[in-house]
Amino acid sequence: MHTLNLLLKKTNGMILTLAGWLCRIMLAFQIIICAGVFFGRYFFKITPAWGEPAALFCLVWLCILSSSLPVAEDSHLRMTIFDEIMPKKLLLALDMVTTFVIFSFAIFMIYAGFNLTVISSNNIVPGINLSASWMNSVLPVTGVLYVIALIEQWRRRIETWHQK
């Protein structure tokens, strides 16, 4: 059990760290692209045709992919006003229901995102001449990250319970 816990901790940590760095890279690219488009448009009177679609690609990947990162740390937005009032067993039951809902959403993202990626494979994004399936592939990738993040979240909870 200890070996499995260690393996999950390292693997999940590596995957989620990689996803975090990918989000940072997408943010940096988006800033660089938008600044380039701004300076090109207002100072040089030249607007690159690829600027807006490339910035949109980075924005889509950044926004959707980054939504999975707070789940592992259990740092997503939540209402904690009832945590002091409700019994611990009820809070645990609500956590399990929340986990089930997020897991169901992740499975939906994987399934529907994969189908959308396949459907959009023949569409080309103008300006960057990239298949639209690359933009839509963020959905199944994020769905898988949600599953990994939920596993990591519950691995940490179980580890904390065993330490008490």
Coordinates of N, CA and C in Angstrom, one line a residue:
M1 N 0.8 -1.2 0.0 CA 0.0 0.0 0.0 C 0.9 1.3 0.0
H2 N 1.9 1.2 0.8 CA 2.8 2.4 0.9 C 3.5 2.6 -0.5
T3 N 3.9 1.5 -1.2 CA 4.5 1.7 -2.5 C 3.5 2.3 -3.5
L4 N 2.3 1.8 -3.5 CA 1.3 2.4 -4.4 C 1.1 3.9 -4.1
N5 N 1.0 4.2 -2.8 CA 0.8 5.6 -2.4 C 2.0 6.5 -2.9
L6 N 3.2 6.0 -2.8 CA 4.4 6.7 -3.3 C 4.4 6.8 -4.8
L7 N 4.0 5.8 -5.5 CA 3.9 5.8 -6.9 C 2.9 6.8 -7.4
L8 N 1.7 6.8 -6.8 CA 0.6 7.7 -7.2 C 1.1 9.2 -6.9
K9 N 1.7 9.4 -5.8 CA 2.2 10.7 -5.4 C 3.1 11.3 -6.4
K10 N 4.1 10.5 -6.8 CA 5.1 10.9 -7.8 C 4.5 11.1 -9.2
T11 N 3.7 10.1 -9.6 CA 3.1 10.2 -11.0 C 2.2 11.3 -11.1
N12 N 1.2 11.4 -10.1 CA 0.2 12.5 -10.2 C 0.9 13.9 -10.1
G13 N 1.9 13.9 -9.2 CA 2.6 15.2 -9.0 C 3.3 15.6 -10.3
M14 N 3.9 14.7 -11.0 CA 4.6 15.0 -12.2 C 3.6 15.4 -13.3
I15 N 2.5 14.7 -13.4 CA 1.5 15.0 -14.5 C 0.9 16.4 -14.2
L16 N 0.5 16.7 -13.0 CA -0.1 17.9 -12.6 C 0.9 19.1 -12.7
T17 N 2.1 18.9 -12.4 CA 3.2 19.9 -12.5 C 3.4 20.2 -14.0
L18 N 3.4 19.2 -14.8 CA 3.5 19.4 -16.3 C 2.3 20.2 -16.8
A19 N 1.1 19.9 -16.3 CA -0.1 20.7 -16.8 C 0.0 22.1 -16.3
G20 N 0.5 22.3 -15.1 CA 0.7 23.7 -14.6 C 1.7 24.5 -15.4
W21 N 2.8 23.8 -15.8 CA 3.8 24.5 -16.7 C 3.2 24.8 -18.1
L22 N 2.4 23.9 -18.6 CA 1.8 24.1 -19.9 C 0.8 25.3 -19.8
C23 N 0.1 25.5 -18.7 CA -0.7 26.6 -18.6 C 0.1 27.9 -18.5
R24 N 1.2 27.9 -17.8 CA 2.1 29.1 -17.7 C 2.6 29.4 -19.1
I25 N 3.0 28.4 -19.9 CA 3.5 28.6 -21.2 C 2.5 29.2 -22.1
M26 N 1.2 28.7 -22.0 CA 0.1 29.2 -22.8 C -0.2 30.7 -22.5
L27 N -0.1 31.0 -21.2 CA -0.3 32.4 -20.7 C 0.8 33.3 -21.3
A28 N 2.0 32.8 -21.2 CA 3.2 33.6 -21.8 C 3.0 33.8 -23.3
F29 N 2.7 32.8 -24.0 CA 2.5 32.9 -25.4 C 1.3 33.9 -25.7
Q30 N 0.2 33.8 -25.0 CA -0.9 34.7 -25.2 C -0.5 36.1 -25.0
I31 N 0.2 36.4 -23.9 CA 0.7 37.8 -23.7 C 1.6 38.3 -24.8
I32 N 2.5 37.4 -25.2 CA 3.5 37.8 -26.3 C 2.7 38.1 -27.6
I33 N 1.8 37.2 -27.9 CA 1.0 37.3 -29.2 C 0.1 38.5 -29.1
C34 N -0.6 38.8 -28.0 CA -1.5 39.9 -27.9 C -0.7 41.2 -28.0
A35 N 0.5 41.2 -27.3 CA 1.3 42.4 -27.3 C 1.9 42.7 -28.7
G36 N 2.2 41.6 -29.4 CA 2.7 41.7 -30.8 C 1.6 42.3 -31.7
V37 N 0.4 41.7 -31.6 CA -0.7 42.2 -32.4 C -1.0 43.7 -32.1
F38 N -1.0 44.0 -30.8 CA -1.2 45.4 -30.4 C -0.2 46.4 -31.0
F39 N 1.1 46.1 -30.8 CA 2.1 47.0 -31.4 C 2.1 47.0 -32.9
G40 N 1.8 45.8 -33.5 CA 1.7 45.8 -35.0 C 0.6 46.6 -35.5
R41 N -0.5 46.5 -34.8 CA -1.7 47.2 -35.3 C -1.6 48.7 -35.1
Y42 N -1.2 49.2 -33.9 CA -1.2 50.6 -33.6 C 0.0 51.4 -33.9
F43 N 1.2 50.7 -34.0 CA 2.4 51.4 -34.2 C 2.9 51.2 -35.6
F44 N 2.8 50.0 -36.2 CA 3.3 49.7 -37.5 C 2.3 49.5 -38.6
K45 N 1.0 49.6 -38.2 CA -0.1 49.5 -39.1 C -0.2 48.2 -39.8
I46 N 0.4 47.1 -39.2 CA 0.4 45.8 -39.8 C -0.2 44.8 -38.7
T47 N -1.2 44.1 -39.0 CA -1.8 43.2 -38.1 C -1.6 41.8 -38.7
P48 N -0.9 40.9 -38.0 CA -0.7 39.6 -38.5 C -2.0 38.8 -38.5
A49 N -2.3 38.1 -39.5 CA -3.5 37.3 -39.6 C -3.6 36.2 -38.6
W50 N -2.5 35.7 -38.2 CA -2.4 34.6 -37.3 C -2.6 35.0 -35.8
G51 N -2.5 36.3 -35.5 CA -2.5 36.7 -34.1 C -3.7 36.4 -33.3
E52 N -4.8 36.7 -33.8 CA -6.1 36.5 -33.0 C -6.4 35.0 -32.9
P53 N -6.3 34.2 -33.9 CA -6.5 32.7 -33.7 C -5.5 32.1 -32.8
A54 N -4.2 32.5 -32.9 CA -3.2 31.9 -32.0 C -3.5 32.3 -30.6
A55 N -3.8 33.6 -30.3 CA -4.2 34.0 -29.0 C -5.4 33.2 -28.4
L56 N -6.4 33.0 -29.3 CA -7.6 32.3 -28.9 C -7.2 30.8 -28.6
F57 N -6.4 30.2 -29.4 CA -5.9 28.9 -29.1 C -5.3 28.8 -27.7
C58 N -4.4 29.7 -27.4 CA -3.7 29.7 -26.1 C -4.8 30.0 -25.0
L59 N -5.7 30.9 -25.2 CA -6.7 31.2 -24.2 C -7.6 29.9 -23.9
V60 N -8.0 29.2 -25.0 CA -8.9 28.1 -24.8 C -8.1 27.0 -24.0
W61 N -6.9 26.7 -24.3 CA -6.1 25.7 -23.6 C -5.8 26.2 -22.2
L62 N -5.5 27.4 -22.0 CA -5.2 27.9 -20.6 C -6.4 27.8 -19.7
C63 N -7.5 28.3 -20.2 CA -8.7 28.4 -19.4 C -9.3 27.0 -19.0
I64 N -9.4 26.1 -20.0 CA -10.0 24.8 -19.8 C -9.0 23.9 -19.0
L65 N -7.7 23.9 -19.4 CA -6.7 23.0 -18.7 C -6.5 23.5 -17.3
S66 N -6.4 24.8 -17.0 CA -6.2 25.2 -15.7 C -7.3 25.0 -14.7
S67 N -8.5 24.7 -15.2 CA -9.6 24.4 -14.3 C -9.4 23.1 -13.5
S68 N -8.6 22.2 -14.0 CA -8.4 20.9 -13.3 C -7.3 21.0 -12.2
L69 N -6.5 22.1 -12.2 CA -5.4 22.1 -11.3 C -5.8 22.3 -9.8
P70 N -6.8 23.2 -9.5 CA -7.1 23.4 -8.1 C -7.8 22.1 -7.5
V71 N -8.3 21.2 -8.3 CA -9.0 20.0 -7.7 C -8.1 19.2 -6.9
A72 N -6.8 19.0 -7.4 CA -5.9 18.1 -6.7 C -5.5 18.7 -5.3
E73 N -5.4 20.0 -5.2 CA -5.0 20.6 -4.0 C -6.2 20.9 -3.1
D74 N -7.4 20.6 -3.6 CA -8.7 20.9 -2.9 C -8.7 22.4 -2.6
S75 N -8.2 23.2 -3.6 CA -8.2 24.7 -3.4 C -9.2 25.4 -4.3
H76 N -10.1 24.7 -4.8 CA -11.1 25.4 -5.7 C -12.1 26.1 -4.8
L77 N -12.9 27.0 -5.5 CA -13.9 27.8 -4.8 C -14.9 26.9 -4.1
R78 N -15.2 27.1 -2.9 CA -16.2 26.3 -2.2 C -16.8 27.1 -1.1
M79 N -18.0 26.7 -0.6 CA -18.6 27.4 0.5 C -18.2 26.6 1.8
T80 N -17.6 27.3 2.7 CA -17.1 26.7 3.9 C -17.9 27.1 5.1
I81 N -18.9 27.9 4.9 CA -19.7 28.5 6.0 C -20.4 27.4 6.8
F82 N -20.7 26.3 6.2 CA -21.4 25.2 6.8 C -20.5 24.2 7.5
D83 N -19.2 24.3 7.2 CA -18.2 23.3 7.7 C -18.2 23.3 9.3
E84 N -18.5 24.4 9.9 CA -18.5 24.4 11.4 C -19.8 23.9 12.0
I85 N -20.8 24.0 11.2 CA -22.2 23.7 11.7 C -22.5 22.3 11.5
M86 N -22.2 21.7 10.3 CA -22.6 20.4 9.9 C -21.8 19.3 10.6
P87 N -22.4 18.2 10.8 CA -21.6 17.0 11.4 C -20.6 16.6 10.4
K88 N -19.5 16.0 10.9 CA -18.4 15.6 10.0 C -18.8 14.5 9.0
K89 N -19.7 13.6 9.5 CA -20.1 12.5 8.5 C -20.9 13.1 7.4
L90 N -21.7 14.1 7.6 CA -22.4 14.7 6.6 C -21.5 15.5 5.6
L91 N -20.5 16.1 6.2 CA -19.5 16.8 5.3 C -18.8 15.8 4.4
L92 N -18.4 14.6 5.0 CA -17.8 13.6 4.2 C -18.7 13.1 3.1
A93 N -20.0 12.9 3.4 CA -20.9 12.5 2.4 C -21.0 13.5 1.3
L94 N -21.1 14.8 1.7 CA -21.1 15.9 0.7 C -19.9 15.9 -0.2
D95 N -18.7 15.6 0.4 CA -17.5 15.5 -0.3 C -17.5 14.4 -1.3
M96 N -18.1 13.3 -0.9 CA -18.2 12.1 -1.8 C -19.1 12.4 -3.0
V97 N -20.2 13.1 -2.7 CA -21.2 13.5 -3.8 C -20.5 14.5 -4.7
T98 N -19.8 15.4 -4.2 CA -19.0 16.4 -5.0 C -18.0 15.7 -5.9
T99 N -17.3 14.7 -5.3 CA -16.3 14.0 -6.1 C -17.0 13.2 -7.2
F100 N -18.2 12.6 -6.9 CA -18.9 11.9 -7.9 C -19.3 12.8 -9.1
V101 N -19.8 14.0 -8.7 CA -20.3 15.0 -9.7 C -19.1 15.4 -10.6
I102 N -17.9 15.7 -10.0 CA -16.8 16.1 -10.7 C -16.3 15.0 -11.6
F103 N -16.3 13.8 -11.0 CA -15.8 12.6 -11.8 C -16.8 12.4 -13.0
S104 N -18.1 12.5 -12.8 CA -19.0 12.4 -13.9 C -18.8 13.4 -15.0
F105 N -18.5 14.6 -14.6 CA -18.2 15.7 -15.5 C -16.9 15.4 -16.3
A106 N -15.9 14.8 -15.6 CA -14.6 14.5 -16.2 C -14.9 13.4 -17.3
I107 N -15.7 12.4 -17.0 CA -16.0 11.3 -17.9 C -16.7 11.9 -19.1
F108 N -17.7 12.8 -18.9 CA -18.4 13.5 -20.0 C -17.4 14.3 -20.8
M109 N -16.4 15.0 -20.2 CA -15.4 15.8 -21.0 C -14.6 14.9 -21.8
I110 N -14.2 13.7 -21.3 CA -13.4 12.8 -22.1 C -14.2 12.3 -23.3
Y111 N -15.4 11.8 -23.0 CA -16.3 11.2 -24.1 C -16.7 12.3 -25.1
A112 N -17.3 13.3 -24.7 CA -17.8 14.3 -25.6 C -16.6 15.1 -26.3
G113 N -15.6 15.3 -25.5 CA -14.4 16.0 -26.1 C -13.7 15.2 -27.1
F114 N -13.6 13.9 -26.9 CA -13.1 13.0 -27.9 C -13.9 13.0 -29.2
N115 N -15.2 12.9 -29.0 CA -16.1 13.0 -30.2 C -16.0 14.3 -30.9
L116 N -16.0 15.4 -30.2 CA -15.8 16.7 -30.8 C -14.5 16.9 -31.5
T117 N -13.4 16.3 -30.9 CA -12.1 16.3 -31.6 C -12.1 15.6 -32.9
V118 N -12.8 14.4 -32.9 CA -12.9 13.7 -34.2 C -13.7 14.4 -35.2
I119 N -14.8 15.0 -34.8 CA -15.7 15.7 -35.7 C -15.0 16.9 -36.3
S120 N -14.2 17.6 -35.5 CA -13.6 18.8 -36.0 C -12.3 18.6 -36.7
S121 N -11.9 17.4 -36.9 CA -10.6 17.1 -37.5 C -10.4 17.6 -38.9
N122 N -11.5 17.8 -39.6 CA -11.4 18.3 -41.0 C -11.5 19.8 -41.1
N123 N -11.8 20.4 -40.0 CA -11.9 21.9 -40.0 C -10.5 22.5 -39.7
I124 N -10.2 23.6 -40.5 CA -9.0 24.2 -40.3 C -9.2 25.6 -39.7
V125 N -8.4 26.0 -38.7 CA -8.6 27.3 -38.1 C -7.8 28.3 -39.0
P126 N -8.6 29.3 -39.5 CA -7.9 30.2 -40.4 C -6.9 31.1 -39.7
G127 N -5.8 31.4 -40.4 CA -4.8 32.3 -39.8 C -3.6 31.4 -39.3
I128 N -3.9 30.3 -38.7 CA -2.8 29.5 -38.2 C -2.7 28.1 -38.9
N129 N -3.7 27.9 -39.8 CA -3.7 26.7 -40.6 C -3.5 25.4 -39.8
L130 N -4.2 25.4 -38.7 CA -4.1 24.2 -37.7 C -5.5 23.6 -37.6
S131 N -5.5 22.3 -37.6 CA -6.8 21.6 -37.4 C -7.5 22.0 -36.2
A132 N -8.8 22.2 -36.3 CA -9.6 22.6 -35.1 C -9.6 21.6 -34.0
S133 N -9.3 20.3 -34.4 CA -9.3 19.3 -33.4 C -8.2 19.5 -32.4
W134 N -7.1 20.2 -32.8 CA -6.1 20.6 -31.8 C -6.6 21.5 -30.7
M135 N -7.5 22.4 -31.1 CA -8.1 23.3 -30.1 C -9.1 22.5 -29.2
N136 N -9.8 21.6 -29.8 CA -10.8 20.9 -29.1 C -10.3 19.7 -28.3
S137 N -9.1 19.3 -28.6 CA -8.4 18.2 -27.8 C -8.2 18.5 -26.4
V138 N -8.3 19.8 -26.0 CA -8.1 20.2 -24.6 C -9.2 19.6 -23.7
L139 N -10.3 19.3 -24.3 CA -11.4 18.7 -23.5 C -11.1 17.3 -23.0
P140 N -10.8 16.4 -23.8 CA -10.5 15.0 -23.2 C -9.2 15.1 -22.4
V141 N -8.2 15.9 -22.7 CA -7.0 16.0 -21.9 C -7.4 16.5 -20.5
T142 N -8.2 17.5 -20.5 CA -8.6 18.1 -19.2 C -9.5 17.1 -18.4
G143 N -10.3 16.3 -19.1 CA -11.1 15.3 -18.4 C -10.2 14.3 -17.7
V144 N -9.1 13.9 -18.4 CA -8.2 12.9 -17.8 C -7.5 13.6 -16.6
L145 N -7.1 14.9 -16.8 CA -6.5 15.6 -15.6 C -7.4 15.7 -14.4
Y146 N -8.7 15.9 -14.7 CA -9.7 15.9 -13.6 C -9.7 14.6 -12.8
V147 N -9.7 13.5 -13.6 CA -9.6 12.1 -12.9 C -8.3 12.0 -12.1
I148 N -7.2 12.4 -12.7 CA -5.9 12.3 -12.0 C -6.0 13.2 -10.7
A149 N -6.5 14.4 -10.9 CA -6.6 15.3 -9.7 C -7.5 14.8 -8.6
L150 N -8.6 14.1 -9.0 CA -9.5 13.6 -8.0 C -8.8 12.4 -7.3
I151 N -8.0 11.6 -8.0 CA -7.3 10.5 -7.4 C -6.3 11.1 -6.4
E152 N -5.6 12.2 -6.8 CA -4.6 12.8 -5.9 C -5.3 13.5 -4.7
Q153 N -6.4 14.1 -4.9 CA -7.1 14.7 -3.8 C -7.5 13.6 -2.7
W154 N -8.0 12.5 -3.2 CA -8.4 11.5 -2.2 C -7.2 10.7 -1.7
R155 N -6.2 10.6 -2.4 CA -4.9 10.0 -1.9 C -4.4 10.8 -0.7
R156 N -4.4 12.2 -0.9 CA -4.0 13.0 0.2 C -4.9 12.9 1.4
R157 N -6.2 12.9 1.2 CA -7.1 12.8 2.3 C -6.9 11.5 3.1
I158 N -6.8 10.4 2.3 CA -6.6 9.1 3.0 C -5.3 9.1 3.7
E159 N -4.2 9.7 3.1 CA -2.9 9.7 3.8 C -3.1 10.5 5.1
T160 N -3.8 11.6 5.1 CA -4.0 12.4 6.3 C -4.8 11.6 7.4
W161 N -5.8 10.9 6.9 CA -6.6 10.1 7.9 C -5.7 9.0 8.5
H162 N -4.8 8.4 7.8 CA -3.9 7.4 8.3 C -2.9 8.0 9.3
Q163 N -2.6 9.2 9.1 CA -1.6 9.9 10.0 C -2.2 10.2 11.4
K164 N -3.6 10.4 11.4 CA -4.2 10.8 12.6 C -4.4 9.6 13.6

